[in-house]
Amino acid sequence: LAKTTQPISMDSYEGQEVNITCSHNNIATNDYITWYQQFPSQGPRFIIQGYKTKVTNEVASLFIPADRKSSTLSLPRVSLSDTAVYYCLVGDKNTDKLIFGTGTRLQVFP
Amino acid sequence: NAGVTQTPKFQVLKTGQSMTLQCAQDMNHEYMSWYRQDPGMGLRLIHYSVGAGITDQGEVPNGYNVSRSTTEDFPLRLLSAAPSQTSVYFCASSYGGFSNQPQHFGDGTRLSIL
């Protein structure tokens, strides 16, 4: 299966903007790109989803270039409570299976 | 609404034992799935279902069975537990297709195989 890769970890300070990128070279043509947040001992929680260009909701923005081979989750003005692991989820065009990214551990410092 | 409920939360098994992990959702979602999460490997899809009576294999199906007799329930069976199946298991459901609808996850079952 094609890999969906993310940076292993990122550090930030409260109030800064954080951008996390996911590389998905083999994304299925009709599938959306979805991002999840996971805290320790909990299941992943939906953050945002998009197909192309830019999507924004009350907690994040998602930027998707025209070729859709990557996506960037943007968290504006992070707080300590944003410390978590972030995963992207895309469909693989060869297997038609959903593949989670490798996950990015975000640590926010005061 | 309780959302997605997984039981048990923790379980220890001996190699060769069988067990069923339970998953129930009260949102009337057609789509349900099982994932396992291992350190450093993210979440991997085991089996999924697009409706009652319909199941299919995911990325890592070997050693696991599923069935979907009702919309609400999607149990995962380990037929003969092996130490390699030590993991955290998550069940998820969604209203529509997995790729274009948010999935709702349970809080997981932590399974250790000795």
mmCIF file of C-alpha atoms in Angstrom:
data_model
loop_
_atom_site.group_PDB
_atom_site.id
_atom_site.type_symbol
_atom_site.label_atom_id
_atom_site.label_comp_id
_atom_site.label_asym_id
_atom_site.label_seq_id
_atom_site.Cartn_x
_atom_site.Cartn_y
_atom_site.Cartn_z
ATOM 1 C CA LEU A 1 0.000 0.000 0.000
ATOM 2 C CA ALA A 2 1.159 3.523 -0.752
ATOM 3 C CA LYS A 3 2.264 5.403 2.338
ATOM 4 C CA THR A 4 0.556 8.451 3.698
ATOM 5 C CA THR A 5 3.301 10.332 5.497
ATOM 6 C CA GLN A 6 3.384 13.110 8.074
ATOM 7 C CA PRO A 7 6.129 14.660 10.226
ATOM 8 C CA ILE A 8 6.584 12.615 13.377
ATOM 9 C CA SER A 9 6.391 15.545 15.769
ATOM 10 C CA MET A 10 6.116 19.317 15.994
ATOM 11 C CA ASP A 11 6.559 21.799 18.823
ATOM 12 C CA SER A 12 4.822 25.140 19.183
ATOM 13 C CA TYR A 13 3.992 27.829 21.730
ATOM 14 C CA GLU A 14 0.586 29.033 22.784
ATOM 15 C CA GLY A 15 -0.906 31.594 20.429
ATOM 16 C CA GLN A 16 1.104 30.524 17.382
ATOM 17 C CA GLU A 17 -0.269 29.125 14.139
ATOM 18 C CA VAL A 18 0.644 25.504 13.426
ATOM 19 C CA ASN A 19 0.680 23.911 9.975
ATOM 20 C CA ILE A 20 0.851 20.115 9.653
ATOM 21 C CA THR A 21 1.344 18.603 6.213
ATOM 22 C CA CYS A 22 0.354 15.161 4.970
ATOM 23 C CA SER A 23 1.773 13.639 1.802
ATOM 24 C CA HIS A 24 -0.548 11.285 -0.088
ATOM 25 C CA ASN A 25 0.814 10.655 -3.577
ATOM 26 C CA ASN A 26 -1.631 7.855 -4.373
ATOM 27 C CA ILE A 27 -4.904 9.438 -3.310
ATOM 28 C CA ALA A 28 -8.087 8.098 -4.876
ATOM 29 C CA THR A 29 -9.669 10.455 -7.384
ATOM 30 C CA ASN A 30 -13.053 10.835 -5.725
ATOM 31 C CA ASP A 31 -12.082 10.624 -2.071
ATOM 32 C CA TYR A 32 -12.012 13.429 0.455
ATOM 33 C CA ILE A 33 -9.112 14.227 2.761
ATOM 34 C CA THR A 34 -10.008 14.045 6.428
ATOM 35 C CA TRP A 35 -8.070 15.061 9.530
ATOM 36 C CA TYR A 36 -8.503 13.692 13.023
ATOM 37 C CA GLN A 37 -7.201 14.636 16.481
ATOM 38 C CA GLN A 38 -6.404 12.028 19.108
ATOM 39 C CA PHE A 39 -5.772 12.471 22.829
ATOM 40 C CA PRO A 40 -4.220 9.719 24.979
ATOM 41 C CA SER A 41 -6.604 6.869 25.819
ATOM 42 C CA GLN A 42 -9.284 8.219 23.473
ATOM 43 C CA GLY A 43 -10.437 7.470 19.973
ATOM 44 C CA PRO A 44 -9.672 9.873 17.119
ATOM 45 C CA ARG A 45 -11.970 12.859 16.796
ATOM 46 C CA PHE A 46 -12.958 14.503 13.503
ATOM 47 C CA ILE A 47 -11.472 17.960 12.868
ATOM 48 C CA ILE A 48 -12.032 18.900 9.231
ATOM 49 C CA GLN A 49 -12.571 17.429 5.778
ATOM 50 C CA GLY A 50 -12.113 18.700 2.237
ATOM 51 C CA TYR A 51 -11.821 17.708 -1.416
ATOM 52 C CA LYS A 52 -9.875 20.586 -2.962
ATOM 53 C CA THR A 53 -8.696 24.183 -2.449
ATOM 54 C CA LYS A 54 -9.456 25.495 1.037
ATOM 55 C CA VAL A 55 -11.914 24.567 3.738
ATOM 56 C CA THR A 56 -12.358 26.408 7.028
ATOM 57 C CA ASN A 57 -14.414 25.645 10.110
ATOM 58 C CA GLU A 58 -14.478 26.978 13.655
ATOM 59 C CA VAL A 59 -11.329 25.131 14.730
ATOM 60 C CA ALA A 60 -9.072 24.707 11.672
ATOM 61 C CA SER A 61 -8.386 25.289 8.004
ATOM 62 C CA LEU A 62 -7.442 22.713 5.410
ATOM 63 C CA PHE A 63 -5.400 23.616 2.336
ATOM 64 C CA ILE A 64 -5.351 21.222 -0.632
ATOM 65 C CA PRO A 65 -3.301 21.965 -3.794
ATOM 66 C CA ALA A 66 -4.687 21.291 -7.247
ATOM 67 C CA ASP A 67 -2.888 17.935 -7.636
ATOM 68 C CA ARG A 68 -4.275 16.760 -4.267
ATOM 69 C CA LYS A 69 -1.072 14.868 -3.484
ATOM 70 C CA SER A 70 -0.682 16.642 -0.180
ATOM 71 C CA SER A 71 -2.755 18.592 2.297
ATOM 72 C CA THR A 72 -2.008 21.003 5.139
ATOM 73 C CA LEU A 73 -3.949 21.277 8.357
ATOM 74 C CA SER A 74 -3.693 24.757 9.852
ATOM 75 C CA LEU A 75 -4.481 25.378 13.513
ATOM 76 C CA PRO A 76 -4.700 29.104 14.310
ATOM 77 C CA ARG A 77 -3.509 30.348 17.698
ATOM 78 C CA VAL A 78 -2.936 26.980 19.375
ATOM 79 C CA SER A 79 -3.458 26.492 23.098
ATOM 80 C CA LEU A 80 -2.158 23.894 25.543
ATOM 81 C CA SER A 81 -5.300 21.824 24.956
ATOM 82 C CA ASP A 82 -4.284 21.339 21.312
ATOM 83 C CA THR A 83 -1.441 19.055 22.427
ATOM 84 C CA ALA A 84 -2.400 15.789 20.734
ATOM 85 C CA VAL A 85 -1.627 13.506 17.803
ATOM 86 C CA TYR A 86 -3.034 14.555 14.433
ATOM 87 C CA TYR A 87 -3.801 12.114 11.619
ATOM 88 C CA CYS A 88 -4.792 12.562 8.004
ATOM 89 C CA LEU A 89 -6.984 9.935 6.312
ATOM 90 C CA VAL A 90 -7.232 9.378 2.562
ATOM 91 C CA GLY A 91 -8.332 6.685 0.156
ATOM 92 C CA ASP A 92 -5.715 4.785 -1.848
ATOM 93 C CA LYS A 93 -6.499 4.714 -5.569
ATOM 94 C CA ASN A 94 -5.003 1.263 -6.156
ATOM 95 C CA THR A 95 -6.635 -0.639 -3.299
ATOM 96 C CA ASP A 96 -9.701 1.545 -2.716
ATOM 97 C CA LYS A 97 -8.928 1.287 1.009
ATOM 98 C CA LEU A 98 -8.747 4.139 3.486
ATOM 99 C CA ILE A 99 -5.233 4.735 4.832
ATOM 100 C CA PHE A 100 -4.392 6.733 7.926
ATOM 101 C CA GLY A 101 -1.272 8.857 7.916
ATOM 102 C CA THR A 102 1.590 8.063 10.236
ATOM 103 C CA GLY A 103 0.454 10.742 12.695
ATOM 104 C CA THR A 104 2.043 13.979 13.951
ATOM 105 C CA ARG A 105 2.520 14.511 17.659
ATOM 106 C CA LEU A 106 1.995 18.216 18.411
ATOM 107 C CA GLN A 107 3.328 19.567 21.694
ATOM 108 C CA VAL A 108 2.220 23.061 22.679
ATOM 109 C CA PHE A 109 4.268 24.893 25.312
ATOM 110 C CA PRO A 110 3.146 27.823 27.468
ATOM 111 C CA ASN B 1 -26.906 9.586 22.389
ATOM 112 C CA ALA B 2 -24.015 7.444 23.587
ATOM 113 C CA GLY B 3 -22.315 7.471 20.165
ATOM 114 C CA VAL B 4 -19.998 4.500 19.630
ATOM 115 C CA THR B 5 -19.635 2.179 22.629
ATOM 116 C CA GLN B 6 -16.892 -0.433 22.862
ATOM 117 C CA THR B 7 -16.672 -3.210 25.441
ATOM 118 C CA PRO B 8 -14.608 -4.296 27.229
ATOM 119 C CA LYS B 9 -12.180 -1.399 27.756
ATOM 120 C CA PHE B 10 -9.347 -3.718 28.795
ATOM 121 C CA GLN B 11 -8.732 -7.442 28.309
ATOM 122 C CA VAL B 12 -5.880 -9.873 28.873
ATOM 123 C CA LEU B 13 -5.913 -13.184 27.009
ATOM 124 C CA LYS B 14 -3.676 -16.192 26.771
ATOM 125 C CA THR B 15 -2.347 -17.315 23.417
ATOM 126 C CA GLY B 16 -4.879 -19.506 21.663
ATOM 127 C CA GLN B 17 -7.945 -18.164 23.458
ATOM 128 C CA SER B 18 -10.834 -16.692 21.516
ATOM 129 C CA MET B 19 -12.768 -13.560 22.287
ATOM 130 C CA THR B 20 -15.256 -11.089 20.844
ATOM 131 C CA LEU B 21 -14.816 -7.338 21.033
ATOM 132 C CA GLN B 22 -18.173 -5.600 21.079
ATOM 133 C CA CYS B 23 -19.073 -2.392 19.252
ATOM 134 C CA ALA B 24 -22.457 -0.678 19.245
ATOM 135 C CA GLN B 25 -23.613 2.651 17.842
ATOM 136 C CA ASP B 26 -26.920 4.452 18.364
ATOM 137 C CA MET B 27 -26.690 6.953 15.490
ATOM 138 C CA ASN B 28 -28.279 4.710 12.843
ATOM 139 C CA HIS B 29 -25.060 4.793 10.821
ATOM 140 C CA GLU B 30 -24.788 2.376 7.914
ATOM 141 C CA TYR B 31 -20.983 2.303 7.785
ATOM 142 C CA MET B 32 -18.916 0.708 10.569
ATOM 143 C CA SER B 33 -15.283 -0.298 10.786
ATOM 144 C CA TRP B 34 -12.624 -1.788 13.030
ATOM 145 C CA TYR B 35 -9.061 -0.487 13.334
ATOM 146 C CA ARG B 36 -6.053 -1.521 15.328
ATOM 147 C CA GLN B 37 -3.498 0.950 16.594
ATOM 148 C CA ASP B 38 0.050 -0.088 17.367
ATOM 149 C CA PRO B 39 2.880 2.161 18.607
ATOM 150 C CA GLY B 40 4.512 3.999 15.720
ATOM 151 C CA MET B 41 2.135 2.540 13.122
ATOM 152 C CA GLY B 42 -0.964 4.695 13.344
ATOM 153 C CA LEU B 43 -4.370 3.107 12.735
ATOM 154 C CA ARG B 44 -4.844 0.233 10.316
ATOM 155 C CA LEU B 45 -8.179 -0.952 8.972
ATOM 156 C CA ILE B 46 -9.075 -4.559 9.862
ATOM 157 C CA HIS B 47 -12.621 -5.045 8.540
ATOM 158 C CA TYR B 48 -15.494 -2.803 7.605
ATOM 159 C CA SER B 49 -19.208 -2.969 6.823
ATOM 160 C CA VAL B 50 -21.376 -0.783 4.592
ATOM 161 C CA GLY B 51 -24.624 -2.108 6.011
ATOM 162 C CA ALA B 52 -26.297 -4.998 7.790
ATOM 163 C CA GLY B 53 -25.261 -8.282 6.199
ATOM 164 C CA ILE B 54 -22.353 -6.754 4.248
ATOM 165 C CA THR B 55 -18.723 -6.914 5.367
ATOM 166 C CA ASP B 56 -15.348 -6.645 3.655
ATOM 167 C CA GLN B 57 -11.668 -6.888 4.478
ATOM 168 C CA GLY B 58 -9.409 -3.992 5.232
ATOM 169 C CA GLU B 59 -5.640 -3.731 5.281
ATOM 170 C CA VAL B 60 -4.919 -6.290 8.043
ATOM 171 C CA PRO B 61 -7.814 -8.814 8.232
ATOM 172 C CA ASN B 62 -5.938 -12.042 9.032
ATOM 173 C CA GLY B 63 -6.857 -13.596 12.380
ATOM 174 C CA TYR B 64 -10.090 -11.643 12.721
ATOM 175 C CA ASN B 65 -13.725 -12.291 11.795
ATOM 176 C CA VAL B 66 -16.672 -9.934 11.690
ATOM 177 C CA SER B 67 -20.407 -10.092 11.085
ATOM 178 C CA ARG B 68 -23.113 -7.444 10.863
ATOM 179 C CA SER B 69 -26.542 -8.806 11.696
ATOM 180 C CA THR B 70 -27.983 -5.449 12.793
ATOM 181 C CA THR B 71 -27.304 -1.805 11.942
ATOM 182 C CA GLU B 72 -26.301 -1.088 15.548
ATOM 183 C CA ASP B 73 -23.750 -3.823 16.267
ATOM 184 C CA PHE B 74 -20.464 -4.816 14.654
ATOM 185 C CA PRO B 75 -18.539 -7.369 16.766
ATOM 186 C CA LEU B 76 -14.927 -8.316 16.060
ATOM 187 C CA ARG B 77 -13.865 -11.903 16.789
ATOM 188 C CA LEU B 78 -10.390 -13.172 17.482
ATOM 189 C CA LEU B 79 -10.505 -16.879 16.710
ATOM 190 C CA SER B 80 -7.175 -17.922 18.250
ATOM 191 C CA ALA B 81 -5.368 -15.042 19.905
ATOM 192 C CA ALA B 82 -1.684 -14.499 19.167
ATOM 193 C CA PRO B 83 0.808 -12.125 20.849
ATOM 194 C CA SER B 84 1.002 -10.163 17.567
ATOM 195 C CA GLN B 85 -2.615 -9.170 18.132
ATOM 196 C CA THR B 86 -1.726 -7.202 21.257
ATOM 197 C CA SER B 87 -2.971 -3.741 20.358
ATOM 198 C CA VAL B 88 -5.586 -1.070 20.942
ATOM 199 C CA TYR B 89 -8.713 -1.691 18.887
ATOM 200 C CA PHE B 90 -11.027 1.087 17.761
ATOM 201 C CA CYS B 91 -14.476 0.809 16.285
ATOM 202 C CA ALA B 92 -15.916 3.627 14.176
ATOM 203 C CA SER B 93 -19.148 4.460 12.403
ATOM 204 C CA SER B 94 -20.219 7.007 9.819
ATOM 205 C CA TYR B 95 -23.440 8.123 8.201
ATOM 206 C CA GLY B 96 -22.296 7.575 4.654
ATOM 207 C CA GLY B 97 -19.200 6.600 2.724
ATOM 208 C CA PHE B 98 -16.021 6.371 4.760
ATOM 209 C CA SER B 99 -14.146 8.749 2.500
ATOM 210 C CA ASN B 100 -16.586 11.639 2.489
ATOM 211 C CA GLN B 101 -18.265 11.485 5.868
ATOM 212 C CA PRO B 102 -16.668 11.978 9.302
ATOM 213 C CA GLN B 103 -16.146 8.787 11.268
ATOM 214 C CA HIS B 104 -17.160 8.634 14.923
ATOM 215 C CA PHE B 105 -14.795 6.540 17.036
ATOM 216 C CA GLY B 106 -15.245 4.674 20.286
ATOM 217 C CA ASP B 107 -12.677 4.989 23.068
ATOM 218 C CA GLY B 108 -11.015 1.701 22.288
ATOM 219 C CA THR B 109 -10.376 -1.745 23.735
ATOM 220 C CA ARG B 110 -6.865 -2.369 25.036
ATOM 221 C CA LEU B 111 -6.027 -6.008 24.420
ATOM 222 C CA SER B 112 -2.965 -7.876 25.672
ATOM 223 C CA ILE B 113 -2.160 -11.399 24.540
ATOM 224 C CA LEU B 114 0.252 -13.318 26.784
#
